[in-house]
JSON list of C-alpha atoms in Angstrom, two decimals:
[
{"chain": "A", "resi": 1, "resn": "VAL", "atom": "CA", "xyz": [-15.83, 8.63, -16.73]},
{"chain": "A", "resi": 2, "resn": "THR", "atom": "CA", "xyz": [-14.84, 7.66, -20.26]},
{"chain": "A", "resi": 3, "resn": "GLY", "atom": "CA", "xyz": [-12.51, 5.15, -21.84]},
{"chain": "A", "resi": 4, "resn": "VAL", "atom": "CA", "xyz": [-13.74, 1.90, -20.26]},
{"chain": "A", "resi": 5, "resn": "ASP", "atom": "CA", "xyz": [-14.77, -0.90, -22.62]},
{"chain": "A", "resi": 6, "resn": "VAL", "atom": "CA", "xyz": [-16.22, -4.21, -21.53]},
{"chain": "A", "resi": 7, "resn": "PHE", "atom": "CA", "xyz": [-16.64, -6.83, -24.24]},
{"chain": "A", "resi": 8, "resn": "ILE", "atom": "CA", "xyz": [-19.27, -9.47, -23.53]},
{"chain": "A", "resi": 9, "resn": "PRO", "atom": "CA", "xyz": [-19.66, -12.26, -26.08]},
{"chain": "A", "resi": 10, "resn": "ALA", "atom": "CA", "xyz": [-23.18, -12.59, -27.50]},
{"chain": "A", "resi": 11, "resn": "ASP", "atom": "CA", "xyz": [-23.40, -16.19, -26.27]},
{"chain": "A", "resi": 12, "resn": "TYR", "atom": "CA", "xyz": [-22.14, -15.42, -22.75]},
{"chain": "A", "resi": 13, "resn": "ALA", "atom": "CA", "xyz": [-24.09, -16.87, -19.85]},
{"chain": "A", "resi": 14, "resn": "PRO", "atom": "CA", "xyz": [-22.91, -16.42, -16.26]},
{"chain": "A", "resi": 15, "resn": "PRO", "atom": "CA", "xyz": [-21.51, -19.64, -14.83]},
{"chain": "A", "resi": 16, "resn": "ALA", "atom": "CA", "xyz": [-23.55, -21.46, -12.24]},
{"chain": "A", "resi": 17, "resn": "ALA", "atom": "CA", "xyz": [-22.40, -20.82, -8.69]},
{"chain": "A", "resi": 18, "resn": "GLU", "atom": "CA", "xyz": [-20.28, -23.63, -7.44]},
{"chain": "A", "resi": 19, "resn": "GLU", "atom": "CA", "xyz": [-18.58, -24.35, -4.19]},
{"chain": "A", "resi": 20, "resn": "THR", "atom": "CA", "xyz": [-14.92, -23.50, -4.16]},
{"chain": "A", "resi": 21, "resn": "GLU", "atom": "CA", "xyz": [-12.23, -25.66, -2.68]},
{"chain": "A", "resi": 22, "resn": "GLU", "atom": "CA", "xyz": [-9.09, -24.40, -1.03]},
{"chain": "A", "resi": 23, "resn": "SER", "atom": "CA", "xyz": [-6.27, -24.10, -3.52]},
{"chain": "A", "resi": 24, "resn": "GLU", "atom": "CA", "xyz": [-3.15, -26.12, -2.87]},
{"chain": "A", "resi": 25, "resn": "GLY", "atom": "CA", "xyz": [-0.98, -23.86, -5.00]},
{"chain": "A", "resi": 26, "resn": "PRO", "atom": "CA", "xyz": [0.05, -20.22, -4.84]},
{"chain": "A", "resi": 27, "resn": "PRO", "atom": "CA", "xyz": [-2.55, -17.46, -5.18]},
{"chain": "A", "resi": 28, "resn": "SER", "atom": "CA", "xyz": [-3.57, -16.75, -8.76]},
{"chain": "A", "resi": 29, "resn": "VAL", "atom": "CA", "xyz": [-5.61, -14.25, -10.69]},
{"chain": "A", "resi": 30, "resn": "PRO", "atom": "CA", "xyz": [-9.04, -15.65, -11.51]},
{"chain": "A", "resi": 31, "resn": "GLU", "atom": "CA", "xyz": [-10.10, -15.82, -15.14]},
{"chain": "A", "resi": 32, "resn": "LEU", "atom": "CA", "xyz": [-12.76, -13.25, -15.95]},
{"chain": "A", "resi": 33, "resn": "PRO", "atom": "CA", "xyz": [-15.67, -14.33, -18.13]},
{"chain": "A", "resi": 34, "resn": "VAL", "atom": "CA", "xyz": [-15.39, -11.04, -20.09]},
{"chain": "A", "resi": 35, "resn": "ASP", "atom": "CA", "xyz": [-12.55, -8.99, -21.57]},
{"chain": "A", "resi": 36, "resn": "VAL", "atom": "CA", "xyz": [-12.03, -5.65, -19.86]},
{"chain": "A", "resi": 37, "resn": "GLN", "atom": "CA", "xyz": [-9.89, -2.97, -21.49]},
{"chain": "A", "resi": 38, "resn": "ILE", "atom": "CA", "xyz": [-9.38, 0.49, -20.06]},
{"chain": "A", "resi": 39, "resn": "HIS", "atom": "CA", "xyz": [-8.39, 3.08, -22.64]},
{"chain": "A", "resi": 40, "resn": "ASP", "atom": "CA", "xyz": [-7.07, 6.16, -20.87]},
{"chain": "A", "resi": 41, "resn": "ALA", "atom": "CA", "xyz": [-9.92, 6.40, -18.37]},
{"chain": "A", "resi": 42, "resn": "ARG", "atom": "CA", "xyz": [-9.68, 9.63, -16.42]},
{"chain": "A", "resi": 43, "resn": "ILE", "atom": "CA", "xyz": [-11.62, 11.18, -13.56]},
{"chain": "A", "resi": 44, "resn": "GLU", "atom": "CA", "xyz": [-10.89, 14.86, -13.00]},
{"chain": "A", "resi": 45, "resn": "VAL", "atom": "CA", "xyz": [-12.01, 16.76, -9.93]},
{"chain": "A", "resi": 46, "resn": "THR", "atom": "CA", "xyz": [-12.06, 20.52, -10.17]},
{"chain": "A", "resi": 47, "resn": "ARG", "atom": "CA", "xyz": [-13.26, 21.08, -6.62]},
{"chain": "A", "resi": 48, "resn": "ILE", "atom": "CA", "xyz": [-15.26, 19.22, -3.97]},
{"chain": "A", "resi": 49, "resn": "VAL", "atom": "CA", "xyz": [-15.94, 20.96, -0.66]},
{"chain": "A", "resi": 50, "resn": "ARG", "atom": "CA", "xyz": [-17.44, 19.75, 2.59]},
{"chain": "A", "resi": 51, "resn": "GLU", "atom": "CA", "xyz": [-17.59, 23.01, 4.52]},
{"chain": "A", "resi": 52, "resn": "GLY", "atom": "CA", "xyz": [-15.31, 23.07, 7.55]},
{"chain": "A", "resi": 53, "resn": "VAL", "atom": "CA", "xyz": [-14.21, 19.45, 7.04]},
{"chain": "A", "resi": 54, "resn": "ALA", "atom": "CA", "xyz": [-12.41, 18.88, 3.73]},
{"chain": "A", "resi": 55, "resn": "GLU", "atom": "CA", "xyz": [-11.71, 20.25, 0.28]},
{"chain": "A", "resi": 56, "resn": "LEU", "atom": "CA", "xyz": [-10.42, 18.35, -2.71]},
{"chain": "A", "resi": 57, "resn": "GLY", "atom": "CA", "xyz": [-9.31, 20.28, -5.77]},
{"chain": "A", "resi": 58, "resn": "ALA", "atom": "CA", "xyz": [-7.37, 19.91, -9.04]},
{"chain": "A", "resi": 59, "resn": "SER", "atom": "CA", "xyz": [-7.18, 16.14, -8.65]},
{"chain": "A", "resi": 60, "resn": "THR", "atom": "CA", "xyz": [-7.14, 13.27, -11.13]},
{"chain": "A", "resi": 61, "resn": "ILE", "atom": "CA", "xyz": [-7.38, 9.52, -11.23]},
{"chain": "A", "resi": 62, "resn": "ALA", "atom": "CA", "xyz": [-6.21, 7.98, -14.50]},
{"chain": "A", "resi": 63, "resn": "ALA", "atom": "CA", "xyz": [-6.05, 4.36, -15.62]},
{"chain": "A", "resi": 64, "resn": "THR", "atom": "CA", "xyz": [-5.14, 2.36, -18.68]},
{"chain": "A", "resi": 65, "resn": "GLY", "atom": "CA", "xyz": [-4.72, -1.32, -19.46]},
{"chain": "A", "resi": 66, "resn": "SER", "atom": "CA", "xyz": [-6.56, -4.45, -18.39]},
{"chain": "A", "resi": 67, "resn": "PRO", "atom": "CA", "xyz": [-6.72, -6.67, -15.30]},
{"chain": "A", "resi": 68, "resn": "ASP", "atom": "CA", "xyz": [-3.67, -8.50, -16.72]},
{"chain": "A", "resi": 69, "resn": "GLU", "atom": "CA", "xyz": [-1.49, -5.41, -17.34]},
{"chain": "A", "resi": 70, "resn": "PHE", "atom": "CA", "xyz": [-2.45, -2.02, -15.94]},
{"chain": "A", "resi": 71, "resn": "GLN", "atom": "CA", "xyz": [-1.36, 1.44, -14.86]},
{"chain": "A", "resi": 72, "resn": "VAL", "atom": "CA", "xyz": [-3.31, 3.56, -12.39]},
{"chain": "A", "resi": 73, "resn": "THR", "atom": "CA", "xyz": [-2.21, 7.04, -11.31]},
{"chain": "A", "resi": 74, "resn": "VAL", "atom": "CA", "xyz": [-3.82, 9.04, -8.51]},
{"chain": "A", "resi": 75, "resn": "ASP", "atom": "CA", "xyz": [-2.99, 12.73, -8.05]},
{"chain": "A", "resi": 76, "resn": "LEU", "atom": "CA", "xyz": [-4.82, 14.41, -5.15]},
{"chain": "A", "resi": 77, "resn": "HIS", "atom": "CA", "xyz": [-4.57, 17.94, -3.74]},
{"chain": "A", "resi": 78, "resn": "GLY", "atom": "CA", "xyz": [-6.62, 19.53, -1.00]},
{"chain": "A", "resi": 79, "resn": "ALA", "atom": "CA", "xyz": [-7.19, 19.94, 2.71]},
{"chain": "A", "resi": 80, "resn": "ALA", "atom": "CA", "xyz": [-8.86, 17.86, 5.41]},
{"chain": "A", "resi": 81, "resn": "ALA", "atom": "CA", "xyz": [-8.96, 19.01, 9.03]},
{"chain": "A", "resi": 82, "resn": "PRO", "atom": "CA", "xyz": [-6.52, 19.23, 10.78]},
{"chain": "A", "resi": 83, "resn": "VAL", "atom": "CA", "xyz": [-4.34, 19.18, 7.63]},
{"chain": "A", "resi": 84, "resn": "GLU", "atom": "CA", "xyz": [-4.17, 22.61, 6.00]},
{"chain": "A", "resi": 85, "resn": "GLN", "atom": "CA", "xyz": [-2.90, 21.29, 2.68]},
{"chain": "A", "resi": 86, "resn": "PHE", "atom": "CA", "xyz": [-2.02, 17.87, 1.27]},
{"chain": "A", "resi": 87, "resn": "ASP", "atom": "CA", "xyz": [-0.59, 16.61, -1.99]},
{"chain": "A", "resi": 88, "resn": "VAL", "atom": "CA", "xyz": [-0.55, 12.91, -2.84]},
{"chain": "A", "resi": 89, "resn": "THR", "atom": "CA", "xyz": [0.70, 11.20, -5.98]},
{"chain": "A", "resi": 90, "resn": "ALA", "atom": "CA", "xyz": [0.53, 7.41, -6.27]},
{"chain": "A", "resi": 91, "resn": "GLU", "atom": "CA", "xyz": [1.05, 5.01, -9.14]},
{"chain": "A", "resi": 92, "resn": "ILE", "atom": "CA", "xyz": [0.62, 1.29, -9.44]},
{"chain": "A", "resi": 93, "resn": "SER", "atom": "CA", "xyz": [1.60, -0.45, -12.66]},
{"chain": "A", "resi": 94, "resn": "GLY", "atom": "CA", "xyz": [2.30, -3.91, -13.95]},
{"chain": "A", "resi": 95, "resn": "ALA", "atom": "CA", "xyz": [0.28, -7.06, -13.44]},
{"chain": "A", "resi": 96, "resn": "PRO", "atom": "CA", "xyz": [-1.21, -8.64, -10.32]},
{"chain": "A", "resi": 97, "resn": "ASP", "atom": "CA", "xyz": [1.69, -11.09, -10.15]},
{"chain": "A", "resi": 98, "resn": "ALA", "atom": "CA", "xyz": [4.39, -8.40, -10.71]},
{"chain": "A", "resi": 99, "resn": "TYR", "atom": "CA", "xyz": [3.50, -4.80, -9.90]},
{"chain": "A", "resi": 100, "resn": "ARG", "atom": "CA", "xyz": [5.27, -1.59, -8.89]},
{"chain": "A", "resi": 101, "resn": "LEU", "atom": "CA", "xyz": [3.72, 0.79, -6.34]},
{"chain": "A", "resi": 102, "resn": "THR", "atom": "CA", "xyz": [5.13, 4.26, -5.72]},
{"chain": "A", "resi": 103, "resn": "SER", "atom": "CA", "xyz": [3.75, 7.17, -3.76]},
{"chain": "A", "resi": 104, "resn": "ASP", "atom": "CA", "xyz": [4.74, 10.66, -2.64]},
{"chain": "A", "resi": 105, "resn": "LEU", "atom": "CA", "xyz": [2.88, 12.64, 0.01]},
{"chain": "A", "resi": 106, "resn": "SER", "atom": "CA", "xyz": [3.27, 16.03, 1.64]},
{"chain": "A", "resi": 107, "resn": "PHE", "atom": "CA", "xyz": [1.11, 17.89, 4.09]},
{"chain": "A", "resi": 108, "resn": "THR", "atom": "CA", "xyz": [1.14, 20.95, 6.32]},
{"chain": "A", "resi": 109, "resn": "SER", "atom": "CA", "xyz": [-0.79, 21.61, 9.49]},
{"chain": "A", "resi": 110, "resn": "ALA", "atom": "CA", "xyz": [-0.74, 24.22, 12.25]},
{"chain": "A", "resi": 111, "resn": "GLU", "atom": "CA", "xyz": [-0.78, 21.36, 14.78]},
{"chain": "A", "resi": 112, "resn": "MET", "atom": "CA", "xyz": [2.13, 19.33, 13.34]},
{"chain": "A", "resi": 113, "resn": "PRO", "atom": "CA", "xyz": [5.39, 19.95, 11.49]},
{"chain": "A", "resi": 114, "resn": "ALA", "atom": "CA", "xyz": [5.36, 19.85, 7.68]},
{"chain": "A", "resi": 115, "resn": "VAL", "atom": "CA", "xyz": [5.72, 16.27, 6.47]},
{"chain": "A", "resi": 116, "resn": "THR", "atom": "CA", "xyz": [6.83, 14.60, 3.26]},
{"chain": "A", "resi": 117, "resn": "ALA", "atom": "CA", "xyz": [6.71, 10.86, 2.71]},
{"chain": "A", "resi": 118, "resn": "THR", "atom": "CA", "xyz": [7.74, 8.45, -0.05]},
{"chain": "A", "resi": 119, "resn": "LEU", "atom": "CA", "xyz": [7.00, 4.82, -0.75]},
{"chain": "A", "resi": 120, "resn": "ARG", "atom": "CA", "xyz": [8.76, 2.66, -3.34]},
{"chain": "A", "resi": 121, "resn": "SER", "atom": "CA", "xyz": [7.75, -0.99, -3.56]},
{"chain": "A", "resi": 122, "resn": "ASN", "atom": "CA", "xyz": [7.28, -4.05, -5.74]},
{"chain": "A", "resi": 123, "resn": "GLY", "atom": "CA", "xyz": [4.81, -6.82, -5.17]},
{"chain": "A", "resi": 124, "resn": "SER", "atom": "CA", "xyz": [3.20, -9.97, -6.43]},
{"chain": "A", "resi": 125, "resn": "LEU", "atom": "CA", "xyz": [0.44, -12.33, -5.40]},
{"chain": "A", "resi": 126, "resn": "THR", "atom": "CA", "xyz": [2.80, -13.87, -2.85]},
{"chain": "A", "resi": 127, "resn": "GLU", "atom": "CA", "xyz": [5.04, -11.09, -1.54]},
{"chain": "A", "resi": 128, "resn": "LEU", "atom": "CA", "xyz": [5.67, -7.37, -1.07]},
{"chain": "A", "resi": 129, "resn": "ASP", "atom": "CA", "xyz": [9.11, -5.76, -1.15]},
{"chain": "A", "resi": 130, "resn": "VAL", "atom": "CA", "xyz": [9.20, -2.23, 0.28]},
{"chain": "A", "resi": 131, "resn": "GLU", "atom": "CA", "xyz": [12.43, -0.75, -1.03]},
{"chain": "A", "resi": 132, "resn": "GLU", "atom": "CA", "xyz": [11.86, 2.53, 0.79]},
{"chain": "A", "resi": 133, "resn": "ALA", "atom": "CA", "xyz": [9.26, 4.01, 3.07]},
{"chain": "A", "resi": 134, "resn": "THR", "atom": "CA", "xyz": [10.41, 7.40, 4.36]},
{"chain": "A", "resi": 135, "resn": "ILE", "atom": "CA", "xyz": [8.80, 10.14, 6.45]},
{"chain": "A", "resi": 136, "resn": "ARG", "atom": "CA", "xyz": [10.63, 13.48, 6.63]},
{"chain": "A", "resi": 137, "resn": "THR", "atom": "CA", "xyz": [10.04, 16.54, 8.80]},
{"chain": "A", "resi": 138, "resn": "ALA", "atom": "CA", "xyz": [12.14, 19.67, 9.30]},
{"chain": "A", "resi": 139, "resn": "ASN", "atom": "CA", "xyz": [13.83, 17.98, 12.28]},
{"chain": "A", "resi": 140, "resn": "GLY", "atom": "CA", "xyz": [14.63, 14.56, 10.87]},
{"chain": "A", "resi": 141, "resn": "GLU", "atom": "CA", "xyz": [13.45, 11.45, 9.11]},
{"chain": "A", "resi": 142, "resn": "ALA", "atom": "CA", "xyz": [12.44, 7.85, 9.64]},
{"chain": "A", "resi": 143, "resn": "THR", "atom": "CA", "xyz": [13.10, 5.24, 6.96]},
{"chain": "A", "resi": 144, "resn": "ALA", "atom": "CA", "xyz": [12.04, 1.62, 6.70]},
{"chain": "A", "resi": 145, "resn": "ARG", "atom": "CA", "xyz": [12.68, -1.24, 4.32]},
{"chain": "A", "resi": 146, "resn": "ALA", "atom": "CA", "xyz": [10.67, -4.42, 4.46]},
{"chain": "A", "resi": 147, "resn": "ARG", "atom": "CA", "xyz": [9.94, -7.69, 2.75]},
{"chain": "A", "resi": 148, "resn": "ALA", "atom": "CA", "xyz": [6.87, -9.76, 3.54]},
{"chain": "A", "resi": 149, "resn": "GLY", "atom": "CA", "xyz": [5.68, -13.00, 2.00]},
{"chain": "A", "resi": 150, "resn": "TRP", "atom": "CA", "xyz": [2.53, -15.03, 2.53]},
{"chain": "A", "resi": 151, "resn": "TYR", "atom": "CA", "xyz": [3.04, -18.09, 0.35]},
{"chain": "A", "resi": 152, "resn": "PRO", "atom": "CA", "xyz": [4.07, -20.86, 0.81]},
{"chain": "A", "resi": 153, "resn": "GLU", "atom": "CA", "xyz": [4.61, -19.56, 4.35]},
{"chain": "A", "resi": 154, "resn": "VAL", "atom": "CA", "xyz": [4.39, -16.24, 6.15]},
{"chain": "A", "resi": 155, "resn": "THR", "atom": "CA", "xyz": [7.77, -14.52, 6.27]},
{"chain": "A", "resi": 156, "resn": "TRP", "atom": "CA", "xyz": [8.87, -10.98, 6.99]},
{"chain": "A", "resi": 157, "resn": "ASP", "atom": "CA", "xyz": [11.99, -8.90, 7.46]},
{"chain": "A", "resi": 158, "resn": "VAL", "atom": "CA", "xyz": [11.92, -5.23, 8.47]},
{"chain": "A", "resi": 159, "resn": "SER", "atom": "CA", "xyz": [14.67, -2.71, 9.12]},
{"chain": "A", "resi": 160, "resn": "ALA", "atom": "CA", "xyz": [14.05, 0.86, 10.23]},
{"chain": "A", "resi": 161, "resn": "THR", "atom": "CA", "xyz": [16.13, 3.87, 11.16]},
{"chain": "A", "resi": 162, "resn": "ALA", "atom": "CA", "xyz": [15.28, 7.27, 12.57]},
{"chain": "A", "resi": 163, "resn": "ASP", "atom": "CA", "xyz": [17.49, 10.33, 12.71]},
{"chain": "A", "resi": 164, "resn": "GLY", "atom": "CA", "xyz": [16.21, 13.35, 14.62]},
{"chain": "A", "resi": 165, "resn": "PHE", "atom": "CA", "xyz": [12.63, 12.25, 14.00]},
{"chain": "A", "resi": 166, "resn": "GLU", "atom": "CA", "xyz": [10.33, 13.50, 16.76]},
{"chain": "A", "resi": 167, "resn": "VAL", "atom": "CA", "xyz": [7.23, 11.35, 17.26]},
{"chain": "A", "resi": 168, "resn": "ALA", "atom": "CA", "xyz": [5.53, 13.61, 19.84]},
{"chain": "A", "resi": 169, "resn": "PRO", "atom": "CA", "xyz": [3.73, 15.84, 17.29]},
{"chain": "A", "resi": 170, "resn": "PHE", "atom": "CA", "xyz": [2.17, 12.71, 15.73]},
{"chain": "A", "resi": 171, "resn": "THR", "atom": "CA", "xyz": [1.15, 11.09, 19.01]},
{"chain": "A", "resi": 172, "resn": "PRO", "atom": "CA", "xyz": [-2.25, 11.89, 20.50]},
{"chain": "A", "resi": 173, "resn": "GLU", "atom": "CA", "xyz": [-2.33, 13.20, 24.05]},
{"chain": "A", "resi": 174, "resn": "PRO", "atom": "CA", "xyz": [-3.30, 10.47, 26.52]},
{"chain": "A", "resi": 175, "resn": "GLU", "atom": "CA", "xyz": [-6.74, 10.91, 27.98]},
{"chain": "A", "resi": 176, "resn": "ALA", "atom": "CA", "xyz": [-6.77, 11.75, 31.68]}
]
């Protein structure tokens, strides 16, 4: 791992532990006692194998920014029983109080139909807005949109549709 810098002032001393009180305002990002900057940090995986269980190959995790403004991208490819092959790409960018999260997934398995999925959302410290969450198979798709909030009160609104989407392949057999 390269590209991570932490700057600690020469006169820095950790603050004494103190009891915290419940906040009466919205959630907030705590102030860090040090500056953290990530300059194109990148983890690359050529191949990791756990025989008969899983294999991860040609995968990367990349990040840049700081706790105040960041971008993290995850790109994973491999297999994990019972999935014969999976591909996942996810990205989160922005700031804790205004971020964008997107993801694309596909997998194949002898036991289930081929699946692709997408997620497009925006969030903050007080809410999450899922613009699209979709699962597609050869026979159909299921799509959901949602909005959830947790400050100043818990709220939610969800709508979902399914067209030709068969749930049986994804449902475990009941035990006798």
